[in-house]
PDB file of C-alpha atoms in Angstrom:
ATOM      1  CA  MET P   1       2.833  -9.375  44.490  1.00  0.00           C
ATOM      2  CA  LYS P   2       5.802 -11.088  46.113  1.00  0.00           C
ATOM      3  CA  ILE P   3       8.860 -12.239  44.178  1.00  0.00           C
ATOM      4  CA  ALA P   4      11.689 -14.276  45.703  1.00  0.00           C
ATOM      5  CA  ILE P   5      15.095 -14.736  44.067  1.00  0.00           C
ATOM      6  CA  ALA P   6      16.859 -17.745  45.590  1.00  0.00           C
ATOM      7  CA  SER P   7      19.681 -20.210  45.002  1.00  0.00           C
ATOM      8  CA  GLY P   8      21.755 -22.334  47.333  1.00  0.00           C
ATOM      9  CA  LYS P   9      24.910 -21.685  45.328  1.00  0.00           C
ATOM     10  CA  GLY P  10      27.049 -18.614  45.830  1.00  0.00           C
ATOM     11  CA  GLY P  11      27.881 -16.521  42.780  1.00  0.00           C
ATOM     12  CA  ALA P  12      24.694 -17.444  40.911  1.00  0.00           C
ATOM     13  CA  GLY P  13      23.702 -13.797  40.408  1.00  0.00           C
ATOM     14  CA  LYS P  14      20.897 -13.460  42.964  1.00  0.00           C
ATOM     15  CA  THR P  15      21.962  -9.992  44.085  1.00  0.00           C
ATOM     16  CA  SER P  16      22.539  -8.760  40.533  1.00  0.00           C
ATOM     17  CA  VAL P  17      19.125  -9.961  39.371  1.00  0.00           C
ATOM     18  CA  THR P  18      17.430  -8.506  42.454  1.00  0.00           C
ATOM     19  CA  ALA P  19      19.152  -5.133  42.030  1.00  0.00           C
ATOM     20  CA  SER P  20      18.297  -5.022  38.324  1.00  0.00           C
ATOM     21  CA  LEU P  21      14.634  -5.818  38.955  1.00  0.00           C
ATOM     22  CA  ALA P  22      14.451  -3.263  41.772  1.00  0.00           C
ATOM     23  CA  ARG P  23      15.873  -0.513  39.545  1.00  0.00           C
ATOM     24  CA  VAL P  24      13.446  -1.081  36.660  1.00  0.00           C
ATOM     25  CA  TRP P  25      10.313  -1.715  38.775  1.00  0.00           C
ATOM     26  CA  ASP P  26       7.661   0.991  38.235  1.00  0.00           C
ATOM     27  CA  THR P  27       6.125   1.028  41.715  1.00  0.00           C
ATOM     28  CA  PRO P  28       7.670   1.467  45.187  1.00  0.00           C
ATOM     29  CA  LEU P  29       9.071  -1.780  46.573  1.00  0.00           C
ATOM     30  CA  VAL P  30      10.947  -3.341  49.450  1.00  0.00           C
ATOM     31  CA  ALA P  31      14.095  -5.267  48.512  1.00  0.00           C
ATOM     32  CA  VAL P  32      15.496  -7.481  51.280  1.00  0.00           C
ATOM     33  CA  ASP P  33      18.942  -9.080  51.255  1.00  0.00           C
ATOM     34  CA  THR P  34      18.744 -12.145  53.512  1.00  0.00           C
ATOM     35  CA  ASP P  35      22.358 -13.256  53.056  1.00  0.00           C
ATOM     36  CA  ALA P  36      23.504 -13.519  56.683  1.00  0.00           C
ATOM     37  CA  GLU P  37      27.208 -13.833  55.843  1.00  0.00           C
ATOM     38  CA  ALA P  38      27.692 -11.257  53.085  1.00  0.00           C
ATOM     39  CA  PRO P  39      24.697  -8.973  52.489  1.00  0.00           C
ATOM     40  CA  ASN P  40      25.601  -6.552  49.704  1.00  0.00           C
ATOM     41  CA  LEU P  41      22.387  -5.498  47.966  1.00  0.00           C
ATOM     42  CA  HIS P  42      22.889  -2.036  49.470  1.00  0.00           C
ATOM     43  CA  LEU P  43      26.085  -1.677  47.426  1.00  0.00           C
ATOM     44  CA  PHE P  44      24.025  -1.961  44.238  1.00  0.00           C
ATOM     45  CA  LEU P  45      20.964   0.088  45.258  1.00  0.00           C
ATOM     46  CA  HIS P  46      22.473   2.852  47.450  1.00  0.00           C
ATOM     47  CA  PRO P  47      19.383   3.168  49.685  1.00  0.00           C
ATOM     48  CA  THR P  48      18.625   6.263  51.751  1.00  0.00           C
ATOM     49  CA  LEU P  49      17.202   6.133  55.245  1.00  0.00           C
ATOM     50  CA  GLU P  50      13.993   8.154  55.393  1.00  0.00           C
ATOM     51  CA  GLU P  51      13.098   7.590  59.053  1.00  0.00           C
ATOM     52  CA  SER P  52      15.115   7.082  62.195  1.00  0.00           C
ATOM     53  CA  ARG P  53      14.864   3.851  64.162  1.00  0.00           C
ATOM     54  CA  THR P  54      13.154   5.703  66.998  1.00  0.00           C
ATOM     55  CA  SER P  55      10.365   6.982  64.783  1.00  0.00           C
ATOM     56  CA  LEU P  56       9.761   3.464  63.475  1.00  0.00           C
ATOM     57  CA  LEU P  57       9.322   2.112  66.997  1.00  0.00           C
ATOM     58  CA  THR P  58       6.797   4.723  68.119  1.00  0.00           C
TER      59      THR P  58
END
């Protein structure tokens, strides 16, 4: 399943809704913040890096 949260207007709550859904989701997921100017989803979710960049490339 793929879910996209989108709006052309700033301050509409896209990040808040995405973070809330990610926290209550029962299965592992990938949450992507595509805001090129002010990505801040990481501030809500506090992700941890499980692999180094080198291990992902090999």
